[in-house]
Coordinates of C-alpha atoms in Angstrom, one line a residue:
M730 CA -16.5 -105.6 -30.5
T731 CA -13.0 -107.1 -30.8
E732 CA -11.4 -110.0 -28.9
W733 CA -8.2 -109.9 -26.6
T734 CA -6.5 -112.9 -25.0
N735 CA -3.9 -113.0 -22.3
W736 CA -0.4 -114.4 -22.7
S737 CA -1.4 -117.9 -21.9
G738 CA -4.5 -117.8 -24.1
S739 CA -6.8 -118.8 -21.2
V740 CA -8.4 -115.4 -20.4
V741 CA -10.5 -113.8 -23.1
A742 CA -12.0 -110.3 -23.1
R743 CA -14.4 -108.8 -25.7
P744 CA -14.2 -105.1 -25.2
A745 CA -16.3 -102.8 -27.2
T746 CA -13.1 -100.8 -28.0
I747 CA -9.3 -100.9 -27.3
A748 CA -7.8 -97.5 -26.8
R749 CA -4.2 -96.4 -27.0
P750 CA -4.1 -92.7 -26.3
R751 CA -0.9 -90.7 -27.0
G752 CA -1.6 -87.7 -24.8
L753 CA -3.3 -86.8 -21.5
D754 CA -6.1 -84.9 -23.2
E755 CA -6.9 -87.9 -25.3
L756 CA -6.6 -90.2 -22.2
A757 CA -9.0 -88.0 -20.3
E758 CA -11.5 -88.1 -23.2
V759 CA -11.4 -91.9 -23.4
V760 CA -11.8 -92.3 -19.6
T761 CA -14.7 -89.8 -19.1
G762 CA -16.4 -91.1 -22.2
A763 CA -16.3 -94.8 -21.4
R764 CA -19.0 -96.7 -19.6
Q765 CA -16.4 -99.2 -18.1
V766 CA -12.6 -99.1 -18.3
R767 CA -10.1 -101.7 -17.5
M768 CA -6.3 -101.3 -18.2
V769 CA -4.1 -103.8 -19.9
G770 CA -0.3 -104.3 -20.2
A771 CA 1.4 -107.4 -21.5
G772 CA -1.5 -109.8 -20.6
H773 CA 0.7 -111.7 -18.0
S774 CA -2.2 -112.0 -15.7
F775 CA -3.8 -115.4 -15.5
M776 CA -7.0 -114.0 -13.8
P777 CA -9.6 -111.9 -15.6
L778 CA -8.2 -108.6 -14.3
C779 CA -8.6 -107.0 -17.7
Q780 CA -11.9 -108.4 -18.8
T781 CA -14.4 -105.7 -19.9
E782 CA -17.2 -105.2 -22.3
G783 CA -16.4 -101.5 -22.3
T784 CA -13.0 -100.0 -23.0
L785 CA -9.7 -101.8 -22.8
L786 CA -7.1 -99.2 -22.3
S787 CA -3.3 -99.5 -23.0
L788 CA -0.9 -96.7 -22.1
A789 CA 2.1 -98.2 -24.0
D790 CA 2.0 -95.3 -26.5
L791 CA 1.3 -92.5 -23.9
E792 CA 3.9 -89.7 -24.5
G793 CA 6.6 -89.0 -21.8
G794 CA 9.8 -90.3 -20.5
I795 CA 11.7 -90.9 -17.3
E796 CA 12.5 -87.9 -15.0
V797 CA 15.6 -88.5 -12.8
A798 CA 15.5 -86.7 -9.5
A799 CA 18.3 -84.3 -8.6
D800 CA 19.7 -86.8 -5.9
R801 CA 19.5 -89.7 -8.5
R802 CA 17.8 -91.9 -5.8
S803 CA 14.4 -91.9 -7.6
V804 CA 12.8 -91.5 -11.0
W805 CA 9.3 -90.7 -12.4
A806 CA 8.6 -93.4 -15.0
P807 CA 5.7 -93.8 -17.5
A808 CA 3.3 -96.4 -16.0
G809 CA 2.5 -97.9 -19.4
W810 CA 6.1 -98.7 -20.3
S811 CA 7.2 -102.3 -20.1
L812 CA 9.7 -103.2 -17.6
A813 CA 12.1 -104.0 -20.4
R814 CA 11.7 -100.5 -21.8
L815 CA 12.0 -99.0 -18.4
T816 CA 15.1 -100.8 -17.3
D817 CA 16.8 -100.2 -20.6
A818 CA 16.1 -96.4 -20.1
L819 CA 17.4 -96.5 -16.5
W820 CA 20.7 -98.1 -17.5
A821 CA 21.3 -95.4 -20.1
E822 CA 21.0 -93.0 -17.1
G823 CA 23.4 -95.0 -15.0
L824 CA 20.6 -96.5 -12.8
S825 CA 18.9 -99.8 -11.8
L826 CA 15.8 -101.1 -10.1
Y827 CA 16.4 -102.5 -6.7
N828 CA 14.9 -105.9 -7.8
Q829 CA 12.7 -107.4 -10.5
G830 CA 11.4 -110.7 -11.6
D831 CA 12.7 -113.0 -14.3
V832 CA 10.5 -111.7 -17.2
N833 CA 10.1 -108.1 -18.3
P834 CA 7.3 -107.6 -20.8
Q835 CA 4.8 -106.5 -18.1
S836 CA 3.9 -102.9 -17.8
L837 CA 5.2 -101.0 -14.8
A838 CA 1.6 -100.2 -13.5
G839 CA 0.6 -103.9 -14.0
A840 CA 3.6 -105.3 -12.2
A841 CA 3.4 -102.8 -9.3
G842 CA -0.5 -102.9 -9.2
T843 CA -0.5 -106.7 -8.7
G844 CA 2.5 -107.1 -6.3
T845 CA 4.8 -108.8 -8.8
H846 CA 8.2 -109.6 -7.3
G847 CA 11.6 -111.1 -7.8
T848 CA 13.6 -113.0 -5.2
G849 CA 15.7 -111.9 -2.2
E850 CA 15.0 -112.2 1.5
T851 CA 15.7 -108.6 2.1
L852 CA 14.0 -107.3 -1.0
G853 CA 10.2 -106.6 -1.4
S854 CA 7.9 -106.6 -4.4
I855 CA 8.0 -103.9 -7.1
S856 CA 5.1 -102.2 -5.2
T857 CA 7.6 -101.5 -2.4
Q858 CA 9.8 -99.4 -4.7
V859 CA 7.0 -97.0 -5.5
T860 CA 7.2 -93.7 -3.6
G861 CA 4.7 -91.6 -5.7
V862 CA 1.9 -92.0 -8.2
R863 CA 0.3 -89.7 -10.8
L864 CA -3.2 -90.9 -11.3
M865 CA -6.1 -90.0 -13.5
R866 CA -9.4 -90.5 -11.7
A867 CA -12.5 -91.9 -13.3
D868 CA -13.8 -88.3 -13.8
G869 CA -10.7 -87.4 -15.8
T870 CA -8.9 -85.4 -13.3
L871 CA -5.3 -85.8 -12.4
V872 CA -3.9 -86.2 -8.9
T873 CA -0.4 -86.9 -7.6
C874 CA -0.2 -88.8 -4.3
N875 CA 2.6 -89.9 -2.0
A876 CA 3.1 -90.6 1.8
Q877 CA 2.5 -87.0 2.6
T878 CA 0.0 -85.8 -0.1
E879 CA -3.2 -87.9 -0.3
P880 CA -1.7 -90.6 1.9
A881 CA -4.6 -92.9 2.0
L882 CA -5.0 -92.8 -1.8
F883 CA -1.3 -93.5 -2.0
Q884 CA -1.3 -96.4 0.4
A885 CA -4.2 -98.0 -1.5
Q886 CA -2.6 -97.3 -4.9
R887 CA 0.7 -98.9 -4.1
L888 CA -0.9 -102.2 -4.9
G889 CA -4.2 -100.9 -6.3
L890 CA -5.3 -103.6 -9.0
G891 CA -6.4 -100.8 -11.3
L892 CA -9.4 -100.0 -9.1
L893 CA -8.5 -96.5 -8.1
G894 CA -7.9 -94.8 -11.4
V895 CA -5.5 -94.8 -14.5
V896 CA -1.9 -94.7 -13.4
V897 CA 0.0 -92.3 -15.7
A898 CA 3.3 -92.4 -14.0
M899 CA 5.1 -93.8 -11.0
R900 CA 7.9 -92.5 -8.8
L901 CA 10.3 -95.3 -8.1
A902 CA 13.3 -95.6 -5.7
V903 CA 16.4 -96.7 -7.7
L904 CA 20.0 -97.6 -7.2
P905 CA 23.2 -96.7 -9.2
A906 CA 23.6 -99.2 -12.0
Y907 CA 25.1 -102.4 -10.9
H908 CA 26.2 -105.7 -12.4
L909 CA 25.2 -109.2 -11.2
E910 CA 26.9 -112.5 -11.3
E911 CA 24.6 -115.4 -12.0
R912 CA 25.3 -119.0 -11.0
V913 CA 23.0 -121.8 -12.1
E914 CA 23.8 -125.3 -10.8
R915 CA 22.1 -128.7 -10.2
W916 CA 21.8 -129.4 -6.5
P917 CA 20.1 -132.3 -4.5
L918 CA 16.6 -131.2 -3.4
D919 CA 17.2 -132.4 0.2
T920 CA 20.4 -130.5 0.4
V921 CA 18.8 -127.2 -0.8
L922 CA 16.0 -127.6 1.7
D923 CA 18.3 -128.5 4.6
R924 CA 20.7 -125.5 3.9
F925 CA 18.0 -123.1 2.7
D926 CA 18.6 -120.4 5.3
E927 CA 22.3 -120.5 4.7
L928 CA 21.9 -120.4 0.9
T929 CA 19.4 -117.4 1.0
A930 CA 21.6 -115.4 3.5
A931 CA 24.7 -116.0 1.3
S932 CA 23.3 -114.3 -1.9
R933 CA 21.4 -111.2 -2.6
H934 CA 19.0 -113.3 -4.7
M935 CA 18.4 -117.0 -4.6
E936 CA 15.7 -119.2 -6.1
F937 CA 15.2 -122.7 -7.4
W938 CA 13.1 -124.8 -9.6
V939 CA 12.1 -128.3 -8.6
F940 CA 10.3 -130.8 -10.9
P941 CA 7.9 -132.6 -8.6
Y942 CA 9.0 -136.0 -9.8
A943 CA 12.7 -135.3 -9.5
D944 CA 15.1 -135.3 -6.5
Y945 CA 17.4 -132.6 -7.8
V946 CA 16.7 -128.8 -8.3
I947 CA 18.0 -126.1 -10.7
L948 CA 19.5 -123.6 -8.1
K949 CA 20.1 -120.0 -9.2
R950 CA 21.9 -117.4 -7.3
L951 CA 22.6 -113.7 -8.2
H952 CA 25.0 -111.4 -6.4
P953 CA 26.4 -108.0 -7.3
V954 CA 29.9 -107.9 -8.7
E955 CA 32.2 -105.7 -10.7
P956 CA 31.8 -105.8 -14.5
E957 CA 33.8 -108.3 -16.4
G958 CA 33.8 -107.2 -20.0
P959 CA 31.3 -107.3 -22.8
Y960 CA 28.0 -108.9 -21.9
R961 CA 27.0 -112.1 -23.8
H962 CA 23.4 -113.1 -23.5
A963 CA 22.5 -116.7 -22.5
N964 CA 19.2 -118.0 -21.1
D965 CA 19.3 -119.7 -17.7
V966 CA 17.5 -122.7 -19.1
N967 CA 17.4 -124.5 -22.4
E968 CA 14.0 -123.5 -23.7
G969 CA 14.1 -125.8 -26.8
A970 CA 14.8 -128.9 -24.8
F971 CA 12.1 -128.0 -22.2
R972 CA 9.5 -127.3 -24.9
L973 CA 10.1 -130.7 -26.4
A974 CA 9.7 -132.4 -23.0
C975 CA 6.5 -130.4 -22.5
N976 CA 5.1 -131.4 -25.9
I977 CA 5.8 -135.1 -25.1
S978 CA 4.2 -134.6 -21.7
R979 CA 1.0 -133.3 -23.3
R980 CA 0.8 -136.3 -25.6
V981 CA 1.9 -139.0 -23.1
P982 CA 1.2 -137.6 -19.5
G983 CA 2.3 -141.0 -18.1
L984 CA 5.9 -140.2 -19.2
I985 CA 6.2 -137.1 -17.0
P986 CA 8.0 -138.6 -14.0
K987 CA 10.6 -140.3 -16.2
L988 CA 10.9 -137.1 -18.4
Q989 CA 11.5 -135.0 -15.4
R990 CA 14.1 -137.2 -13.8
G991 CA 15.8 -137.5 -17.2
M992 CA 16.0 -133.7 -17.7
M993 CA 17.6 -133.2 -14.3
Q994 CA 20.2 -136.0 -15.0
A995 CA 21.0 -134.3 -18.4
I996 CA 21.9 -131.0 -16.9
G997 CA 25.5 -130.2 -17.3
G998 CA 28.0 -128.5 -15.0
P999 CA 27.6 -125.2 -13.4
K1000 CA 26.9 -122.1 -15.6
R1001 CA 28.2 -118.7 -14.7
R1002 CA 27.7 -115.3 -16.4
V1003 CA 28.1 -111.6 -15.4
G1004 CA 26.2 -108.7 -16.9
P1005 CA 24.2 -105.6 -16.2
A1006 CA 21.6 -106.3 -13.5
Y1007 CA 18.6 -105.9 -15.8
R1008 CA 20.0 -108.3 -18.4
I1009 CA 20.7 -110.9 -15.8
F1010 CA 17.3 -110.6 -14.1
A1011 CA 15.2 -111.0 -17.3
Q1012 CA 15.1 -114.2 -19.2
E1013 CA 13.3 -115.3 -22.3
R1014 CA 10.2 -117.3 -21.4
T1015 CA 8.8 -118.6 -24.6
V1016 CA 7.2 -121.9 -23.4
R1017 CA 3.8 -120.8 -22.4
F1018 CA 2.0 -122.0 -19.2
E1019 CA -0.7 -121.4 -16.7
E1020 CA 0.3 -120.4 -13.3
M1021 CA -0.8 -120.2 -9.6
E1022 CA 1.3 -118.7 -7.0
Y1023 CA 1.0 -118.5 -3.2
E1024 CA 3.0 -116.5 -0.7
V1025 CA 3.4 -118.8 2.3
P1026 CA 4.6 -117.5 5.6
R1027 CA 8.4 -118.1 5.7
A1028 CA 8.2 -120.3 8.8
E1029 CA 5.8 -122.7 7.1
G1030 CA 7.2 -122.5 3.6
L1031 CA 9.6 -125.4 3.3
A1032 CA 7.2 -127.9 5.1
T1033 CA 4.5 -126.8 2.7
L1034 CA 6.7 -127.3 -0.4
R1035 CA 7.6 -130.7 0.9
E1036 CA 3.9 -131.4 1.3
A1037 CA 3.0 -130.2 -2.2
I1038 CA 5.7 -132.3 -3.8
R1039 CA 4.6 -135.3 -1.8
Y1040 CA 0.9 -134.8 -2.8
V1041 CA 1.9 -134.5 -6.6
R1042 CA 3.8 -137.8 -6.4
Q1043 CA 1.1 -139.7 -4.5
A1044 CA -1.8 -138.4 -6.6
R1045 CA 0.3 -138.8 -9.9
L1046 CA -0.7 -135.3 -10.9
P1047 CA 0.4 -134.7 -14.6
L1048 CA 2.3 -131.4 -14.0
A1049 CA 4.8 -130.8 -16.7
F1050 CA 6.4 -127.7 -15.2
P1051 CA 8.5 -127.3 -12.0
F1052 CA 7.7 -125.5 -8.9
E1053 CA 9.4 -122.1 -8.6
V1054 CA 10.5 -121.1 -5.2
R1055 CA 11.6 -117.7 -4.1
T1056 CA 11.9 -115.5 -1.0
V1057 CA 10.2 -112.1 -0.5
A1058 CA 10.6 -109.6 2.3
A1059 CA 7.7 -108.3 4.4
D1060 CA 6.0 -104.9 3.7
D1061 CA 3.2 -102.8 5.0
I1062 CA 1.1 -102.3 1.9
W1063 CA -2.6 -102.8 2.5
L1064 CA -3.2 -105.5 -0.3
S1065 CA 0.2 -107.0 -0.4
P1066 CA 0.4 -110.7 0.2
F1067 CA 3.6 -110.0 2.2
H1068 CA 2.0 -107.5 4.6
A1069 CA 1.9 -110.1 7.5
G1070 CA 5.6 -111.0 7.3
P1071 CA 8.3 -112.5 5.0
C1072 CA 7.2 -115.2 2.7
L1073 CA 8.3 -118.2 0.7
S1074 CA 6.8 -117.7 -2.7
I1075 CA 5.7 -121.1 -4.3
S1076 CA 4.6 -121.0 -7.9
V1077 CA 2.8 -123.9 -9.6
H1078 CA 2.8 -124.0 -13.4
Q1079 CA 1.3 -126.1 -16.0
Y1080 CA 2.1 -126.3 -19.8
A1081 CA -0.4 -124.2 -21.9
G1082 CA -2.9 -126.7 -23.4
M1083 CA -2.7 -129.2 -20.6
P1084 CA -5.4 -129.5 -17.9
W1085 CA -4.5 -127.5 -14.8
Q1086 CA -7.8 -127.0 -13.0
K1087 CA -7.8 -130.2 -10.7
A1088 CA -4.1 -130.1 -10.0
F1089 CA -4.2 -126.4 -9.0
A1090 CA -7.4 -126.9 -6.9
A1091 CA -5.7 -129.7 -5.0
L1092 CA -2.5 -127.8 -4.4
E1093 CA -4.3 -124.6 -3.6
T1094 CA -5.8 -126.3 -0.6
I1095 CA -2.4 -127.2 0.7
L1096 CA -1.0 -123.7 0.1
R1097 CA -4.1 -122.0 1.7
E1098 CA -3.9 -124.3 4.9
A1099 CA -0.4 -123.1 5.5
G1100 CA -1.6 -119.5 5.7
G1101 CA -0.7 -118.7 2.1
R1102 CA -2.1 -115.7 0.2
P1103 CA -2.3 -115.8 -3.6
H1104 CA -0.6 -113.5 -6.1
W1105 CA -3.5 -111.4 -7.2
A1106 CA -2.7 -111.9 -11.0
K1107 CA -2.3 -115.7 -10.8
R1108 CA -4.8 -118.4 -10.6
H1109 CA -6.7 -118.6 -7.3
T1110 CA -10.2 -119.1 -5.9
L1111 CA -10.3 -116.4 -3.3
D1112 CA -13.7 -115.1 -2.4
S1113 CA -14.8 -111.9 -0.5
R1114 CA -14.9 -113.7 2.8
A1115 CA -11.5 -115.1 2.4
A1116 CA -10.1 -111.8 1.2
H1117 CA -11.3 -109.9 4.1
A1118 CA -9.9 -112.5 6.5
L1119 CA -6.5 -112.4 4.9
Y1120 CA -6.3 -108.6 4.4
P1121 CA -7.3 -106.7 7.6
R1122 CA -7.0 -103.4 5.7
L1123 CA -9.2 -104.5 2.8
S1124 CA -12.2 -102.4 4.2
D1125 CA -9.9 -99.3 4.1
F1126 CA -8.9 -100.0 0.6
L1127 CA -12.5 -100.4 -0.5
T1128 CA -13.4 -97.1 1.1
V1129 CA -10.7 -95.3 -0.7
R1130 CA -11.8 -97.1 -3.9
R1131 CA -15.3 -95.9 -3.5
D1132 CA -14.2 -92.3 -3.0
A1133 CA -12.0 -92.4 -6.0
D1134 CA -14.5 -94.1 -8.3
P1135 CA -18.0 -93.8 -6.8
E1136 CA -19.7 -95.0 -10.0
G1137 CA -17.6 -98.2 -10.3
K1138 CA -16.3 -97.3 -13.8
L1139 CA -13.1 -99.3 -13.1
V1140 CA -14.9 -102.3 -11.6
N1141 CA -15.4 -105.4 -13.8
R1142 CA -17.5 -108.4 -13.0
F1143 CA -14.5 -110.3 -11.5
F1144 CA -13.7 -107.5 -9.0
D1145 CA -17.3 -107.1 -8.2
Q1146 CA -17.5 -110.6 -7.1
L1147 CA -14.1 -110.9 -5.4
F1148 CA -14.6 -107.9 -3.1
A1149 CA -18.5 -107.9 -3.0
I1150 CA -18.3 -104.3 -4.3
G1151 CA -21.9 -104.2 -5.3
G1152 CA -23.1 -105.9 -2.1

């Protein structure tokens, strides 16, 4: 038995074996021979999605590459590839994803299978870009599903949490390769909140970070532009200075309010750069953290954010990280947090090694009371009753899951409890 930990170090698994098959025959042998199987990508989940005492399965080494459709509007991509590897390969073909988040180590299957997203009020999560799936069932057989073929399986698998089979490849809608302009500026918090609708409408992508004890935000906007010469990489934030502030915060939590106000005052003038979309989207995030994220109905989002900030200040919660605020479009995916309408995504972070449980619990109450739904891969305390109340198609999903994996080979203890699968 070996030990595996997630990116933040807070989730530990002790699988009997870790398998990295290179071909489909080897993969089928691993799947059919295992007592329990869970898949793993980069370990960017903060929930025990990957925990297993059976086989932990990585498809990072599985043979294959991208297959570009004749009309160049979609590609088949290996599900075990990281988003970094995928977007690099797409760019070489003159293609780009519609949207992505600000980190790219995650596997394609892990990102799509948990509803991972970027920002943009007209843009959905990565799951919405999936138009077809090649899946290995628990019995080792392969099936291809889409909206016309095995439609129920496809609808469930678009955000499937690794409960329906092992995803071998995904068909993704893509765009011709494009460049983005990035602008990063310091703005007053009240101004951003008062002009929020205007700011989101004016840019394809808009997000901001707000330290709960500061009155300014770091506002980032991205918009498609023509290329402007050689790309020069630069991170959107100073990771070194931020790590130093976090280390001080961990040692002396009482300094957090002063540190956060000081960091915002020290931010210089606006930053601007232009580059390939996938280079501008993805940033280096080396300061490790724990995270909770709720997708709050857009109409309630800003009031909920104000209440969360007010509560942190009143309770003097020792949160070293800022809130991250993004917009996400609605979709019709059964287990998507965005199925009921457009959302304001509010992410709460804490520096790795600092206490997070009490602060997250208090803020989760505020986010839940506003009608928020958690990101499946980030910290939450959802139970079966709440999950069924929030997701009216959950029963349909579980029916498809039972048909796809009747013996529950892909179900671990966490999912058994979350969805009352054994009950």
